[in-house]
Amino acid sequence: MVSLVVGLMTVAGAARADGLSFPVLVPLTGFLSLEGTSQRNGALLALKEAPAGLVGAAETIDTGTSPEAAVTALERAAGGGPVGAVAASMLGTQMLAMLPLAAELKVPLVTVSGTAAITEQNNPWVFRFFPGDAVTKTAHARYVVEELKKSRPAVIYQTTAYGQSGKTHLDSAFRALNVTPVFQEGVDPTAKDLLPVLTRALATNPDVLVLHLHAGPTALLLKQAATSGLSIPVVAGSAMHQPSTAALLEPAELKGVCAETAASPVSGGNPAVETFTASYRAAFGKEPDAFALGQYDGMMMVLAAVKAGAKTAEDVRKALSVGRHDGLAMRYASDGKGNMAHSAVIVCYDGSNRVPTLVKRYDNVTGVVK
């Protein structure tokens, strides 16, 4: 609720976490607003539930969807006093734009962006608490081929950096499984009608539809697919697991749809995650998703470092670089590039409601976590 956000944004006069602030710079408007809002909420809930003795101070800034807005937000946040770490945009183009400035300012960026390139820039100041495409697309493709026994996927992806990254890693993952997609096409996130691309995809006689789209386009395509009587399974990207995405569809429109993601808090099964879900509902009046949980886990690792004695941004960076953290979604550890999350799950909808069932786990895909 608004009271939580305001309360966290006005604690500057209170005792901060050892004098450090933790700005939240995420997209709250534009085509990534659903995902960005979840990211913001996860960060704010972590700061609200900071370890005993700490007060998490945060300024929230909407980065929209332009790289320039994200850079401006980071400059503004850094000018407000000592920063311990930033909850940074999940939009790949914004992260890539912020990385050089983060290195110059020496401020850790804690994100849930899935775009692979952000941890391929040899930049020691970025930490990703959501499995990157190398992990999620491996799970995505393996589920299609090994569990569903499909061999003729039609792939529809977004033309954004996120979409291009996912498409590249899907290509690699399917190739490793000796499968070649029968159709691949990118679509703009602002497209208002996806029936033409769906029609072209189905004309190639696929046995499964593989999506790597943002939340809005995912819901639009699935709604149009249901209307057209789609008869093959759909395995979508992580945007589909979001309760806010499922809310855009009727339960019947979700039947036969699965998705890869890092976690699914609403699916339950773990007492700690269920406690988090209840706290999230109470604070924001909505259901959490894996983006919220990943950002929560990331900020909790930052706060644990401060609790353990980190007093500067450099101290926080070192702690994230070499430490291990048992988060709610998984165990986190850096691979040396800032990739902290190494597991993924597949969730599926049965058409009776909007809550998916966790059907398959792919733990420690990279082999990093010991």
Coordinates of C-alpha atoms in Angstrom, one line a residue:
M1 CA 0.0 0.0 0.0
V2 CA 1.0 3.6 -0.4
S3 CA 1.7 4.0 3.3
L4 CA 4.5 1.4 3.1
V5 CA 6.2 3.2 0.2
V6 CA 5.9 6.6 1.9
G7 CA 7.1 5.3 5.2
L8 CA 10.3 3.9 3.6
M9 CA 10.9 7.1 1.5
T10 CA 10.7 9.4 4.5
V11 CA 13.1 7.6 6.9
A12 CA 16.0 9.8 5.9
G13 CA 15.8 11.6 9.2
A14 CA 15.9 8.3 11.1
A15 CA 18.9 6.1 11.6
R16 CA 19.8 4.6 8.3
A17 CA 21.5 1.3 7.8
D18 CA 24.9 2.5 9.0
G19 CA 24.4 5.8 7.2
L20 CA 23.7 4.1 3.9
S21 CA 20.7 4.5 1.6
F22 CA 19.3 2.0 -0.9
P23 CA 17.6 3.7 -3.8
V24 CA 15.0 1.8 -5.9
L25 CA 15.3 2.8 -9.5
V26 CA 12.9 0.8 -11.6
P27 CA 10.4 1.1 -14.5
L28 CA 6.9 1.9 -13.0
T29 CA 5.4 3.3 -16.3
G30 CA 5.6 2.0 -19.9
F31 CA 5.6 -1.5 -21.3
L32 CA 7.5 -3.0 -18.3
S33 CA 5.4 -1.4 -15.6
L34 CA 3.9 -4.7 -14.2
E35 CA 7.4 -6.3 -13.8
G36 CA 8.9 -3.0 -12.5
T37 CA 6.2 -2.6 -9.9
S38 CA 6.9 -6.1 -8.6
Q39 CA 10.6 -5.4 -8.5
R40 CA 10.0 -2.2 -6.5
N41 CA 7.7 -3.9 -4.1
G42 CA 10.2 -6.7 -3.4
A43 CA 12.9 -4.2 -2.7
L44 CA 10.7 -2.1 -0.4
L45 CA 9.5 -5.1 1.6
A46 CA 13.1 -6.2 2.2
L47 CA 14.0 -2.7 3.5
K48 CA 10.9 -2.7 5.7
E49 CA 11.9 -6.1 7.1
A50 CA 15.6 -5.2 7.5
P51 CA 17.5 -7.1 10.2
A52 CA 17.1 -5.9 13.7
G53 CA 19.0 -2.7 14.4
L54 CA 18.9 -1.5 10.8
V55 CA 16.6 1.0 9.2
G56 CA 16.4 0.7 5.4
A57 CA 16.2 4.1 3.7
A58 CA 15.0 4.2 0.1
E59 CA 14.1 6.8 -2.5
T60 CA 12.0 5.3 -5.3
I61 CA 12.4 6.7 -8.8
D62 CA 10.5 5.7 -11.9
T63 CA 13.0 5.0 -14.7
G64 CA 10.3 4.6 -17.4
T65 CA 11.7 2.7 -20.4
S66 CA 14.5 4.9 -21.7
P67 CA 18.2 4.3 -21.0
E68 CA 18.7 8.1 -20.4
A69 CA 16.0 8.2 -17.7
A70 CA 17.8 5.3 -15.9
V71 CA 21.1 7.1 -16.0
T72 CA 19.6 10.3 -14.8
A73 CA 17.9 8.4 -11.9
L74 CA 21.2 6.9 -10.9
E75 CA 23.0 10.3 -11.0
R76 CA 20.2 11.8 -8.8
A77 CA 20.2 8.9 -6.3
A78 CA 24.0 9.0 -5.9
G79 CA 23.8 12.7 -5.2
G80 CA 21.6 12.2 -2.2
G81 CA 24.3 10.8 0.2
P82 CA 26.2 7.6 0.7
V83 CA 24.6 4.7 -1.2
G84 CA 25.1 1.1 -0.1
A85 CA 23.5 -0.5 -3.1
V86 CA 20.8 0.3 -5.7
A87 CA 17.8 -1.8 -6.6
A88 CA 18.3 -1.3 -10.3
S89 CA 16.0 -1.6 -13.3
M90 CA 15.1 -5.0 -14.7
L91 CA 15.0 -3.5 -18.2
G92 CA 18.2 -4.7 -20.0
T93 CA 18.8 -1.6 -22.1
Q94 CA 18.6 0.6 -18.9
M95 CA 21.0 -1.7 -17.0
L96 CA 23.5 -1.6 -19.9
A97 CA 23.3 2.2 -19.8
M98 CA 23.8 2.4 -16.0
L99 CA 26.7 0.0 -15.8
P100 CA 29.5 2.5 -16.8
L101 CA 28.1 5.1 -14.3
A102 CA 27.8 2.5 -11.5
A103 CA 31.5 1.6 -12.1
E104 CA 32.4 5.3 -12.0
L105 CA 30.4 5.9 -8.8
K106 CA 31.4 2.6 -7.3
V107 CA 27.9 1.6 -6.4
P108 CA 26.5 -2.0 -6.6
L109 CA 23.5 -2.5 -8.8
V110 CA 21.2 -5.3 -7.5
T111 CA 18.8 -6.3 -10.2
V112 CA 16.4 -9.1 -11.5
S113 CA 17.0 -8.3 -15.2
G114 CA 17.2 -11.5 -17.3
T115 CA 19.2 -9.9 -20.1
A116 CA 22.4 -11.9 -20.4
A117 CA 24.6 -9.1 -21.6
I118 CA 24.5 -7.2 -18.3
T119 CA 26.9 -9.6 -16.6
E120 CA 29.1 -9.9 -19.7
Q121 CA 30.6 -6.4 -19.5
N122 CA 33.4 -7.2 -17.1
N123 CA 31.8 -4.9 -14.6
P124 CA 32.2 -5.9 -10.9
W125 CA 29.4 -3.7 -9.7
V126 CA 26.4 -5.6 -11.1
F127 CA 24.6 -8.5 -9.3
R128 CA 21.7 -10.3 -10.8
F129 CA 19.3 -12.1 -8.4
F130 CA 17.2 -13.6 -11.1
P131 CA 18.4 -16.5 -13.2
G132 CA 19.8 -15.1 -16.5
D133 CA 18.8 -16.4 -19.9
A134 CA 21.6 -19.0 -19.9
V135 CA 19.8 -20.7 -17.0
T136 CA 16.1 -20.0 -17.7
K137 CA 16.3 -20.8 -21.4
T138 CA 18.0 -24.0 -20.7
A139 CA 15.1 -25.0 -18.4
H140 CA 12.7 -23.6 -21.0
A141 CA 14.0 -25.7 -23.8
R142 CA 14.6 -28.8 -21.7
Y143 CA 11.0 -28.9 -20.5
V144 CA 9.8 -28.6 -24.1
V145 CA 11.9 -31.4 -25.4
E146 CA 12.5 -33.7 -22.4
E147 CA 9.2 -33.5 -20.6
L148 CA 6.7 -32.5 -23.3
K149 CA 8.5 -34.6 -25.9
K150 CA 8.1 -31.9 -28.6
S151 CA 10.5 -31.3 -31.5
R152 CA 8.9 -28.7 -33.7
P153 CA 8.8 -25.5 -31.6
A154 CA 7.6 -22.2 -33.0
V155 CA 9.3 -19.3 -31.2
I156 CA 7.9 -15.8 -30.8
Y157 CA 10.1 -13.3 -29.0
Q158 CA 10.3 -9.6 -28.2
T159 CA 12.4 -7.3 -30.3
T160 CA 13.8 -5.7 -27.1
A161 CA 17.2 -6.5 -25.6
Y162 CA 15.4 -8.9 -23.3
G163 CA 13.8 -10.6 -26.2
Q164 CA 16.9 -10.8 -28.3
S165 CA 18.9 -12.2 -25.4
G166 CA 16.3 -14.9 -24.8
K167 CA 16.1 -15.8 -28.4
T168 CA 19.8 -16.3 -28.6
H169 CA 19.9 -18.5 -25.6
L170 CA 16.8 -20.5 -26.8
D171 CA 18.6 -21.1 -30.0
S172 CA 21.6 -22.5 -28.1
A173 CA 19.6 -24.6 -25.8
F174 CA 17.5 -26.2 -28.5
R175 CA 20.6 -26.8 -30.6
A176 CA 22.1 -28.7 -27.6
L177 CA 19.0 -30.9 -27.6
N178 CA 19.2 -31.5 -31.4
V179 CA 16.1 -29.5 -32.0
T180 CA 15.6 -26.8 -34.6
P181 CA 12.6 -24.4 -34.3
V182 CA 10.3 -24.5 -37.3
F183 CA 9.5 -20.8 -36.9
Q184 CA 11.1 -17.7 -35.2
E185 CA 9.9 -14.2 -35.3
G186 CA 10.3 -11.1 -33.2
V187 CA 7.5 -8.7 -32.3
D188 CA 7.6 -5.1 -31.0
P189 CA 6.3 -4.7 -27.4
T190 CA 3.9 -2.0 -28.5
A191 CA 2.1 -4.2 -31.1
K192 CA -1.6 -4.1 -30.6
D193 CA -2.4 -7.3 -32.7
L194 CA -0.4 -10.5 -32.5
L195 CA -2.8 -12.6 -34.5
P196 CA -0.8 -12.2 -37.7
V197 CA 2.4 -13.5 -36.2
L198 CA 0.5 -16.3 -34.5
T199 CA -1.1 -17.3 -37.8
R200 CA 2.3 -17.3 -39.5
A201 CA 3.7 -19.5 -36.7
L202 CA 0.9 -22.0 -36.9
A203 CA 1.2 -22.3 -40.6
T204 CA 4.6 -24.0 -40.1
N205 CA 2.8 -26.9 -38.3
P206 CA 4.6 -26.6 -34.9
D207 CA 3.9 -29.0 -32.0
V208 CA 4.5 -26.4 -29.3
L209 CA 4.4 -22.6 -29.1
V210 CA 7.4 -21.1 -27.2
L211 CA 7.1 -17.5 -26.1
H212 CA 9.7 -15.0 -24.8
L213 CA 7.7 -11.9 -24.4
H214 CA 7.0 -9.2 -21.8
A215 CA 3.9 -9.4 -19.7
G216 CA 1.4 -7.4 -21.8
P217 CA 2.3 -9.0 -25.1
T218 CA 2.2 -12.5 -23.5
A219 CA -1.3 -11.9 -22.3
L220 CA -2.4 -10.5 -25.6
L221 CA -1.0 -13.4 -27.6
L222 CA -2.5 -16.0 -25.3
K223 CA -6.0 -14.3 -25.4
Q224 CA -5.8 -14.3 -29.2
A225 CA -4.6 -17.8 -29.3
A226 CA -7.5 -19.0 -27.1
T227 CA -10.0 -17.2 -29.4
S228 CA -8.5 -18.8 -32.4
G229 CA -8.7 -22.3 -30.8
L230 CA -5.1 -23.1 -30.3
S231 CA -4.7 -26.8 -29.8
I232 CA -0.9 -27.1 -29.0
P233 CA 0.8 -26.5 -25.7
V234 CA 2.4 -23.1 -24.9
V235 CA 5.5 -22.7 -22.8
A236 CA 6.1 -19.1 -22.1
G237 CA 8.8 -16.9 -20.6
S238 CA 8.9 -15.7 -17.0
A239 CA 6.5 -12.8 -17.6
M240 CA 3.7 -15.4 -17.7
H241 CA 4.2 -16.6 -14.2
Q242 CA 3.3 -13.2 -12.8
P243 CA -0.1 -13.0 -11.1
S244 CA -0.6 -9.6 -12.7
T245 CA -0.2 -11.2 -16.1
A246 CA -2.5 -14.1 -15.3
A247 CA -5.1 -11.5 -14.1
L248 CA -5.3 -10.2 -17.7
L249 CA -6.6 -13.6 -18.8
E250 CA -9.6 -15.8 -17.9
P251 CA -8.6 -19.2 -16.3
A252 CA -9.8 -21.1 -19.4
E253 CA -7.5 -19.0 -21.5
L254 CA -4.6 -20.3 -19.4
K255 CA -5.3 -24.0 -19.8
G256 CA -2.3 -25.8 -21.2
V257 CA 0.0 -22.9 -20.7
C258 CA 3.3 -23.3 -18.8
A259 CA 6.1 -20.9 -18.1
E260 CA 9.7 -20.8 -16.9
T261 CA 10.7 -18.6 -13.9
A262 CA 12.8 -18.5 -10.9
A263 CA 10.1 -19.2 -8.4
S264 CA 6.3 -18.9 -7.9
P265 CA 5.4 -17.6 -4.5
V266 CA 1.7 -17.9 -5.0
S267 CA 2.1 -21.7 -5.7
G268 CA 3.1 -22.2 -2.0
G269 CA 4.8 -25.3 -0.7
N270 CA 7.4 -23.6 1.5
P271 CA 6.5 -22.0 4.9
A272 CA 9.1 -19.2 4.6
V273 CA 7.8 -18.3 1.1
E274 CA 4.2 -18.5 2.3
T275 CA 5.1 -16.0 5.1
F276 CA 6.7 -13.7 2.5
T277 CA 3.6 -14.0 0.3
A278 CA 1.3 -13.1 3.2
S279 CA 3.5 -10.1 4.1
Y280 CA 3.5 -8.9 0.5
R281 CA -0.3 -9.2 0.2
A282 CA -0.7 -7.2 3.4
A283 CA 1.8 -4.5 2.3
F284 CA 0.7 -4.1 -1.3
G285 CA -2.8 -5.6 -1.7
K286 CA -1.7 -7.9 -4.5
E287 CA 0.1 -11.2 -5.2
P288 CA 3.9 -11.5 -5.4
D289 CA 5.9 -13.0 -8.3
A290 CA 9.4 -14.2 -8.8
F291 CA 10.6 -10.7 -9.7
A292 CA 9.4 -9.4 -6.3
L293 CA 10.9 -12.4 -4.5
G294 CA 14.3 -12.2 -6.4
Q295 CA 14.6 -8.5 -5.6
Y296 CA 13.6 -9.2 -2.0
D297 CA 16.3 -11.9 -1.7
G298 CA 18.9 -9.6 -3.3
M299 CA 18.2 -6.7 -1.0
M300 CA 18.2 -9.0 2.0
M301 CA 21.6 -10.2 1.1
V302 CA 22.8 -6.6 0.9
L303 CA 21.2 -5.9 4.3
A304 CA 22.8 -9.0 5.8
A305 CA 26.2 -7.7 4.6
V306 CA 25.5 -4.4 6.4
K307 CA 24.4 -6.3 9.5
A308 CA 27.7 -8.3 9.3
G309 CA 29.8 -5.1 9.2
A310 CA 29.8 -3.7 5.7
K311 CA 30.0 0.1 6.0
T312 CA 30.6 1.2 2.5
A313 CA 29.4 0.4 -1.0
E314 CA 32.8 -1.3 -1.6
D315 CA 32.2 -3.5 1.5
V316 CA 28.8 -4.5 0.1
R317 CA 30.3 -5.3 -3.3
K318 CA 32.9 -7.6 -1.7
A319 CA 30.3 -9.3 0.4
L320 CA 28.1 -10.0 -2.6
S321 CA 31.1 -11.1 -4.7
V322 CA 32.3 -13.8 -2.4
G323 CA 29.4 -14.7 -0.1
R324 CA 26.6 -17.2 -0.1
H325 CA 23.0 -16.4 0.7
D326 CA 20.2 -18.8 1.5
G327 CA 17.3 -16.8 0.1
L328 CA 13.6 -17.7 -0.1
A329 CA 13.8 -18.7 -3.8
M330 CA 17.1 -20.5 -3.8
R331 CA 20.7 -20.3 -2.6
Y332 CA 22.6 -17.4 -4.2
A333 CA 26.3 -17.1 -5.0
S334 CA 28.2 -15.2 -7.6
D335 CA 29.8 -17.0 -10.6
G336 CA 32.5 -14.3 -10.7
K337 CA 30.5 -12.1 -13.1
G338 CA 27.7 -11.2 -10.8
N339 CA 25.2 -13.9 -11.8
M340 CA 23.8 -14.9 -8.4
A341 CA 20.9 -17.1 -9.3
H342 CA 21.5 -20.5 -10.9
S343 CA 18.1 -22.4 -10.7
A344 CA 14.8 -22.2 -12.5
V345 CA 11.4 -23.8 -12.3
I346 CA 8.5 -24.6 -14.7
V347 CA 4.9 -23.8 -13.6
C348 CA 1.7 -24.8 -15.4
Y349 CA -1.9 -23.7 -15.4
D350 CA -4.8 -26.2 -15.5
G351 CA -7.5 -23.8 -16.6
S352 CA -9.5 -24.0 -13.4
N353 CA -7.9 -20.8 -11.8
R354 CA -5.1 -18.4 -12.1
V355 CA -2.6 -20.0 -9.7
P356 CA 0.0 -22.2 -11.4
T357 CA 1.4 -25.5 -10.1
L358 CA 5.1 -26.0 -9.9
V359 CA 5.8 -29.0 -12.1
K360 CA 9.6 -29.2 -12.6
R361 CA 12.7 -27.8 -10.9
Y362 CA 16.1 -27.3 -12.5
D363 CA 18.5 -26.7 -9.7
N364 CA 22.0 -25.3 -10.0
V365 CA 22.0 -25.4 -13.8
T366 CA 25.4 -23.7 -13.9
G367 CA 27.0 -25.9 -11.3
V368 CA 28.2 -22.7 -9.4
V369 CA 26.4 -23.3 -6.1
K370 CA 28.1 -25.8 -3.8

